[in-house]
CSV table of C-alpha atoms in Angstrom, one decimal:
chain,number,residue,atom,x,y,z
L,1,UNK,CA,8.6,0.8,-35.2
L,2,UNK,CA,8.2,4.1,-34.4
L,3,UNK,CA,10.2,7.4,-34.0
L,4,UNK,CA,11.9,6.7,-31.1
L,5,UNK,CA,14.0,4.2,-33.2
L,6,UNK,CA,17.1,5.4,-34.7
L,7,UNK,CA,16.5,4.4,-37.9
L,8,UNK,CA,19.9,5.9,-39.5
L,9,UNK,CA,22.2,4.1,-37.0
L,10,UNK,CA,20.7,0.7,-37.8
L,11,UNK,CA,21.5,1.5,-41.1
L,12,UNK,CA,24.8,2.1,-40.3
L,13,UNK,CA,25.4,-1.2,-38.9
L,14,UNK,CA,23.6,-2.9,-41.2
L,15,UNK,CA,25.9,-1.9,-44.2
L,16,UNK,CA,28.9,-2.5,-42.5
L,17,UNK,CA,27.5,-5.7,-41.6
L,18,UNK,CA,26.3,-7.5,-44.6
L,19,UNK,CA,26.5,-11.2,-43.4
L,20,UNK,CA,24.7,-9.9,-40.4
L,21,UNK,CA,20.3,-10.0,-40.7
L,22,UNK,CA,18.6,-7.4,-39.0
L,23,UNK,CA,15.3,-8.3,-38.5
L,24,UNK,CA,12.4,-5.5,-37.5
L,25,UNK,CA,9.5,-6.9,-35.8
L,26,UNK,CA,6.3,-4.5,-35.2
L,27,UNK,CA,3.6,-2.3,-36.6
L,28,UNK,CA,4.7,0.9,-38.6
L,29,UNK,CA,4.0,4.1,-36.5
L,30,UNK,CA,6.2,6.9,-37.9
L,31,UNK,CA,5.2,10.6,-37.6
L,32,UNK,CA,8.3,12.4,-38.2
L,33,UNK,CA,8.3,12.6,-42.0
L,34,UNK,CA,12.2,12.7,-42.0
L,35,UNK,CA,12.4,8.9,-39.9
L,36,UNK,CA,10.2,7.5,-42.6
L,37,UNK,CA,12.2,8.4,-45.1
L,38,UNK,CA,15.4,6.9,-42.5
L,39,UNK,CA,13.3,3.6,-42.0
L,40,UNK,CA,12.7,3.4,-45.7
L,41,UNK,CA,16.2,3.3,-47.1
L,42,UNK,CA,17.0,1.0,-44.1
L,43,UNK,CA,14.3,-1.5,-45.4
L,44,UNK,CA,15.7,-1.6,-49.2
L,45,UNK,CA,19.0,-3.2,-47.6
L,46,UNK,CA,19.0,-6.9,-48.8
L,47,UNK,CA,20.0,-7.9,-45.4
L,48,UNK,CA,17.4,-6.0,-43.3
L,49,UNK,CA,13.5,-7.3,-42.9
L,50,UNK,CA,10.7,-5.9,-41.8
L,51,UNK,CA,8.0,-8.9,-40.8
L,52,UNK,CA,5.6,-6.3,-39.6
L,53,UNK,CA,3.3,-6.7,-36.8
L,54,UNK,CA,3.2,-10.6,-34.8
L,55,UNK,CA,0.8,-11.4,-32.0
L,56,UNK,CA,2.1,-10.9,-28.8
L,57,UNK,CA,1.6,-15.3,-27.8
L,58,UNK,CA,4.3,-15.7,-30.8
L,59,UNK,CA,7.4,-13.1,-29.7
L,60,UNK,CA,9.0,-15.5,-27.5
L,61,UNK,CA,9.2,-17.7,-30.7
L,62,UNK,CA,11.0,-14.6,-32.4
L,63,UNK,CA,12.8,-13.9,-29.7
L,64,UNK,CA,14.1,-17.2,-29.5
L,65,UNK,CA,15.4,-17.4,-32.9
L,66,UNK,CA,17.5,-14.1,-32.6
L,67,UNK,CA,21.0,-13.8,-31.7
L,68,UNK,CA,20.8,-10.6,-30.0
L,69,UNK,CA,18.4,-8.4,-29.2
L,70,UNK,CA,18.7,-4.2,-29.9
L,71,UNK,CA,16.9,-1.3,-28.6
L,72,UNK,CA,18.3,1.1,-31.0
L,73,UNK,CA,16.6,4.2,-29.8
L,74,UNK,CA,17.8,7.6,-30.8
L,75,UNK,CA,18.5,9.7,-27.3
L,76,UNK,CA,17.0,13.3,-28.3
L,77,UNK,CA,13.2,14.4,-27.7
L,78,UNK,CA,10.7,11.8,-27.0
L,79,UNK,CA,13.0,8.6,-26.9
L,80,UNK,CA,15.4,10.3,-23.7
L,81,UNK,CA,12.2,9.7,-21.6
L,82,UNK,CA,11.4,6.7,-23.3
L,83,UNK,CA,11.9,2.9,-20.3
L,84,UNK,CA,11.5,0.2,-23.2
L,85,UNK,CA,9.5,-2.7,-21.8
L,86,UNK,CA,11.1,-4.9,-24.5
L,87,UNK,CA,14.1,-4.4,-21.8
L,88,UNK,CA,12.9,-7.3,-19.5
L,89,UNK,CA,11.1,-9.0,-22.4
L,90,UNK,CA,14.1,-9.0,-24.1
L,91,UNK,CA,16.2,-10.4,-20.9
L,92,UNK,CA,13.3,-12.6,-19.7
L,93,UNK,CA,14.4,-14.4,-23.0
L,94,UNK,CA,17.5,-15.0,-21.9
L,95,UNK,CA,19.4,-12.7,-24.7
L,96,UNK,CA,22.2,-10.6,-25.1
L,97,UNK,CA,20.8,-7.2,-25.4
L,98,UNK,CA,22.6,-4.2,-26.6
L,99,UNK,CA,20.7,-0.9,-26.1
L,100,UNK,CA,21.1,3.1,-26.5
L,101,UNK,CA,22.5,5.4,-23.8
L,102,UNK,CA,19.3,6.5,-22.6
L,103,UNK,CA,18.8,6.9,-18.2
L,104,UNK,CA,16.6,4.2,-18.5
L,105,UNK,CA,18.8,1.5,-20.0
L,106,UNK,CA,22.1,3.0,-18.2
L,107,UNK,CA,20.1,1.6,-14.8
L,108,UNK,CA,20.5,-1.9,-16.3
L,109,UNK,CA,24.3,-1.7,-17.5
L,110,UNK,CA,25.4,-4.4,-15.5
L,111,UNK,CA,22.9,-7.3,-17.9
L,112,UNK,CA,22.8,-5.6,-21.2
L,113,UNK,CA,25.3,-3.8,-23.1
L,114,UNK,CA,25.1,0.2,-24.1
L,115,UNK,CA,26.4,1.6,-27.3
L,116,UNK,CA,26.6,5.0,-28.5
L,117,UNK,CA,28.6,5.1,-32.0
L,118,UNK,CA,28.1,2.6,-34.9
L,119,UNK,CA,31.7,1.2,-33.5
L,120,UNK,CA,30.6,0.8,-30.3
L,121,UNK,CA,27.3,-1.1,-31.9
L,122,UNK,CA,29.2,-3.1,-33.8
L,123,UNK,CA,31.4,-4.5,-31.2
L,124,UNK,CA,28.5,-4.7,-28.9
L,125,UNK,CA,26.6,-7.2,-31.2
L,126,UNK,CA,30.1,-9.3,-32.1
L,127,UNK,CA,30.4,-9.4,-28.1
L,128,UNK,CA,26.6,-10.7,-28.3
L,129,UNK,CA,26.9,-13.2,-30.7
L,130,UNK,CA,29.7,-14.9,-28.7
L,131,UNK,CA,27.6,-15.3,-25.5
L,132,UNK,CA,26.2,-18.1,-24.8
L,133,UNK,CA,25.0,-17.9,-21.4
L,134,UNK,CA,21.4,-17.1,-20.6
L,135,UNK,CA,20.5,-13.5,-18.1
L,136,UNK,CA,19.4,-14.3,-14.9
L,137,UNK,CA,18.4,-10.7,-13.9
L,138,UNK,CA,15.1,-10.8,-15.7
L,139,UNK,CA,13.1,-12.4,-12.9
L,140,UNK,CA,13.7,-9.4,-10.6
L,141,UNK,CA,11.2,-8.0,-13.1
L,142,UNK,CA,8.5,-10.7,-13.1
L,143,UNK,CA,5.7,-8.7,-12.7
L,144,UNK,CA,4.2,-10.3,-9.4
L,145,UNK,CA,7.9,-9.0,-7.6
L,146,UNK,CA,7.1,-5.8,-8.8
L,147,UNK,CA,4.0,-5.7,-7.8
L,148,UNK,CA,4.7,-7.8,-4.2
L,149,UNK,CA,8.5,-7.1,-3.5
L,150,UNK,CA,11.0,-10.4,-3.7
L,151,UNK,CA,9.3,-11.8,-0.5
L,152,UNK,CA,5.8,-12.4,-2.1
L,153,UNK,CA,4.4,-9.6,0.0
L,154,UNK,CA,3.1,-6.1,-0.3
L,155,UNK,CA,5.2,-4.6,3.2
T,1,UNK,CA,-10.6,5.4,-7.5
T,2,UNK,CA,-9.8,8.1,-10.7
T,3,UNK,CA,-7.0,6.6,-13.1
T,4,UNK,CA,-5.5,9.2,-15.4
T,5,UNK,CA,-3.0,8.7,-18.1
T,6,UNK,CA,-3.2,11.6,-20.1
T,7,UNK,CA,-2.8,15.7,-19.0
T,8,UNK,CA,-5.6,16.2,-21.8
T,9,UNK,CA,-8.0,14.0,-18.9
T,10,UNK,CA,-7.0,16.7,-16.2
T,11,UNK,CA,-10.6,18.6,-16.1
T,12,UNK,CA,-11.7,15.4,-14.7
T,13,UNK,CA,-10.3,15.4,-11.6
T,14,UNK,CA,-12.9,15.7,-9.2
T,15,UNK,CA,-15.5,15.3,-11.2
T,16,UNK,CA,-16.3,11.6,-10.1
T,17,UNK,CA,-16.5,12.3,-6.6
T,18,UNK,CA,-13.8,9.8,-6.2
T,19,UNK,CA,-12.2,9.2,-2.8
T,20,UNK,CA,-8.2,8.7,-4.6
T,21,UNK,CA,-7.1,10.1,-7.7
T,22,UNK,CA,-3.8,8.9,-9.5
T,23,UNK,CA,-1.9,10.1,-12.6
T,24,UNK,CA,0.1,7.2,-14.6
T,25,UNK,CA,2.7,9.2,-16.7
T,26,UNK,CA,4.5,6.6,-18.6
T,27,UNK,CA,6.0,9.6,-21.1
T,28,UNK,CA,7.2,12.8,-21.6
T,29,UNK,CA,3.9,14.3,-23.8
T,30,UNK,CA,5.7,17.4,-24.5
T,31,UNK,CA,8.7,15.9,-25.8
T,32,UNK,CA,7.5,14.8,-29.7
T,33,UNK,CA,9.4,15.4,-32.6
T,34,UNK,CA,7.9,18.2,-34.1
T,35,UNK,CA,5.6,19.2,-31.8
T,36,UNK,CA,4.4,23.2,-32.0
T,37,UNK,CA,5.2,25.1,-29.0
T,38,UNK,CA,1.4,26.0,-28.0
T,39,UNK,CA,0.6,22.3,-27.8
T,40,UNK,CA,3.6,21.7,-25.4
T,41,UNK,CA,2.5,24.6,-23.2
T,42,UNK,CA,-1.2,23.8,-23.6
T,43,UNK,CA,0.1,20.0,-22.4
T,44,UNK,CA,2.5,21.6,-19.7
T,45,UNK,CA,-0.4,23.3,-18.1
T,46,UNK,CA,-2.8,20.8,-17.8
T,47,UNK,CA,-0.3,18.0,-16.7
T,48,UNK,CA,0.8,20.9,-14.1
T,49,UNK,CA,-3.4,20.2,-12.8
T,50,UNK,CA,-2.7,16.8,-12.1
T,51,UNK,CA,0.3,16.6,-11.0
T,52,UNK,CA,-0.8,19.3,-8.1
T,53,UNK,CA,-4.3,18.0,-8.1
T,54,UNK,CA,-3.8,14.2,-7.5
T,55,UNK,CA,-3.0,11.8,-4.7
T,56,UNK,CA,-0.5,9.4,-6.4
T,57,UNK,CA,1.4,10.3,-9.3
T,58,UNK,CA,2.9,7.0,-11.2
T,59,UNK,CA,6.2,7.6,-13.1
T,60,UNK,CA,7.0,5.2,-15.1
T,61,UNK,CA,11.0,5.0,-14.3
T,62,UNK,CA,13.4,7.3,-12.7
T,63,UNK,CA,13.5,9.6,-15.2
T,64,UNK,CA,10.1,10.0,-15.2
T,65,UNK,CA,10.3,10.6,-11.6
T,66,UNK,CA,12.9,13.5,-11.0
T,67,UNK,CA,10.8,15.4,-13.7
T,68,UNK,CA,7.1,14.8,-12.4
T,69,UNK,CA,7.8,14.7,-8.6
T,70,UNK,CA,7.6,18.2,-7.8
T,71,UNK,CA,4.9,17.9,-5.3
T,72,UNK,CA,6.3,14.9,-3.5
T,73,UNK,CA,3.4,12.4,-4.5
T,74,UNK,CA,4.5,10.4,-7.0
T,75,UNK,CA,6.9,7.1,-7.0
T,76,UNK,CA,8.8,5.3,-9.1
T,77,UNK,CA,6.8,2.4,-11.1
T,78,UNK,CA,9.4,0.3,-13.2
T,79,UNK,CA,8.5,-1.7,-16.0
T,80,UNK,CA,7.8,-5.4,-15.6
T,81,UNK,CA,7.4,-8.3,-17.8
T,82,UNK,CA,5.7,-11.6,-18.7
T,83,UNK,CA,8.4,-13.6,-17.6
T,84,UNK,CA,6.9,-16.4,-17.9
T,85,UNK,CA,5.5,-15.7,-21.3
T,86,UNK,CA,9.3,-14.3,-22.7
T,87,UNK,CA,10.9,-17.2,-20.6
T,88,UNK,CA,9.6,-19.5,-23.6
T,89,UNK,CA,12.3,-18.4,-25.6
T,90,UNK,CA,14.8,-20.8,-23.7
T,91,UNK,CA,12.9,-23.7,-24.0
T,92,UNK,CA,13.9,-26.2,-26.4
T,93,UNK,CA,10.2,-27.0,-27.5
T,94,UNK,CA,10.0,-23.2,-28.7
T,95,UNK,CA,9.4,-22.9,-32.5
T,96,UNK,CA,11.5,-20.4,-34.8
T,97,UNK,CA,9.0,-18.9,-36.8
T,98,UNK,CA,9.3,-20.1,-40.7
T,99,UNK,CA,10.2,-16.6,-41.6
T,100,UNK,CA,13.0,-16.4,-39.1
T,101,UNK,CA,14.5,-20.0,-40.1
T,102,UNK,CA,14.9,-19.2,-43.5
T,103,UNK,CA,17.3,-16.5,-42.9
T,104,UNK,CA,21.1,-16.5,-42.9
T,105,UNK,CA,22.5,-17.3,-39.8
T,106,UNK,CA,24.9,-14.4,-38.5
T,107,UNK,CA,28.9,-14.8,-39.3
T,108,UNK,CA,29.7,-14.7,-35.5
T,109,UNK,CA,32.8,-12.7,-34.6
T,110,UNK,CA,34.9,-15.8,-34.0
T,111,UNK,CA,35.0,-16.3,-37.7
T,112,UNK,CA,35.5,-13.0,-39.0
T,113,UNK,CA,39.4,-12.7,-40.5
C-alpha cells in the first residue's frame, strides 16, 4: 500500500458498494501526507480490511479466495510509470483483473479490464464477479519465457 | 559485470574496472509526489551519466523505454511472474486464509434488483 494507490477512488467504490468486501493486502508505505489521510478514511469503512503485510508463499492462498483482483493506481506522477508485477501475479491466478488506465496496463487490455471513473469501476468488478473462466495469457509471463523466448531458447 | 539500479550509484561507473556496465531503471525517480525540484534535477543529471555512460540500459516496460532510450542502448524488460507459485490459486487443495473465509461473500451482479 503505497502512494501509487488511489486511495479516494477505492473509497468511492466501496461506499457505493456496501455488500461488496474490499480487502487490502500489504505493508503500509505512504509518504504523501494527503494519501494517508485518503487510506485512512478508506480503512474506517465497515466493509473495507486492511490484513497488513502476508508472506509472499501464502498470496496465492489470498489470491485464491478473492473474486477479483484491482490495481487501483492513480495515473499522475510516480504511478503513470509505474508496470505492476501483481499484473501477471494476479492473472497467473487465474482472476479477473480490473486495473487503471496507466501505458502499462493498456498493453494488456485484451485479459484484464481498464477503468477510469468509479462507474466504469463499478461495472468493471460486477463484469468480474460474473466470470467464471480462468486467464490463460499469464503463462506468456512465466518468467523462464521471458527470460528464454516461447521456444525454451535464448536466440 | 556492474549492475546499477539507482542514478544516485552513477559515480561508480567505471570504478570497478568492469568489462559491461548495465542500468536497471524499473521507475521514474523523478516522478514522486512531492518531490523538490533540486532533487529531481540533481536525479536528472546523474541518471543522464548512466544512461550515456553504460552498455545496457534495462527499462522495465515500454514506458520506461521511450523515456530512457535516448542513446539507443537500452531494451525493453517486462515484468514476469512465479507462475507456478500464483498458479496455486486454481488448485482445489489451495487454502482460503481464515481471515478471508470469514468475510461476506460479494452480492454478484446477477442478483442485484
Amino acid at each position: 500500500m503505497n502512494d501509487k494507490v488511489d486511495f479516494e477512488l477505492l473509497e468511492s467504490i466501496a461506499r457505493a458498494k456496501p455488500l461488496w468486501s474490499v480487502i487490502l493486502v500489504g505493508p503500509l508505505s505512504i509518504r504523501t501526507p494527503e494519501f494517508r489521510g485518503n487510506f485512512e478514511k478508506l480503512r474506517q469503512l465497515p466493509n473495507v480490511h486492511h490484513l497488513g503485510f502476508r508472506p509472499l508463499e501464502t498470496l496465492p492462498n489470498y489470491v485464491r479466495g478473492l473474486d477479483v483482483c484491482l490495481m487501483c493506481y492513480r495515473t499522475d506522477g510516480w504511478a503513470y510509470y509505474g508496470y505492476p508485477l501483481k499484473l501477471h501475479e494476479y492473472l497467473a491466478g487465474g482472476k479477473p483483473v480490473v486495473g487503471s488506465d496507466l501505458p502499462s496496463i493498456r498493453v494488456f487490455s485484451g485479459v484484464i479490464s481498464i477503468a477510469s471513473t468509479v462507474e466504469e469501476w463499478q461495472s468493471a468488478i460486477e463484469a468480474g464477479l460474473n466470470d467464471n473462466s480462468a486467464l490463460e495469457s499469464a503463462s506468456e509471463y512465466k518468467w523462464p519465457v521471458r527470460i528464454l523466448g516461447k521456444n525454451g531458447s535464448t536466440d | 559485470m556492474l549492475f546499477i539500479w539507482h542514478p544516485r550509484y552513477s559515480n561508480l561507473l567505471g570504478e570497478f574496472g568492469e568489462a559491461v556496465s548495465c542500468y536497471y531503471v524499473d521507475e521514474e525517480f523523478t516522478s514522486y509526489y512531492g518531490m523538490p525540484e533540486s532533487e529531481k534535477q540533481q536525479i536528472r543529471a546523474q541518471e543522464e551519466v548512466l544512461l550515456r555512460g553504460v552498455d545496457l540500459v534495462f527499462a522495465n516496460g515500454s514506458v520506461l523505454l521511450d523515456q530512457k532510450n535516448k542513446h539507443g542502448n537500452a531494451s525493453d524488460v517486462p515484468m514476469g511472474v512465479d507462475f507456478g507459485l500464483f498458479s496455486r490459486a486454481l488448485l482445489e487443495e489451495t487454502a482460503v486464509p481464515s481471515d478471508l473465509g470469514a468475510m461476506r461473500p460479494p452480492e454478484s451482479a446477477t442478483s442485484v434488483t
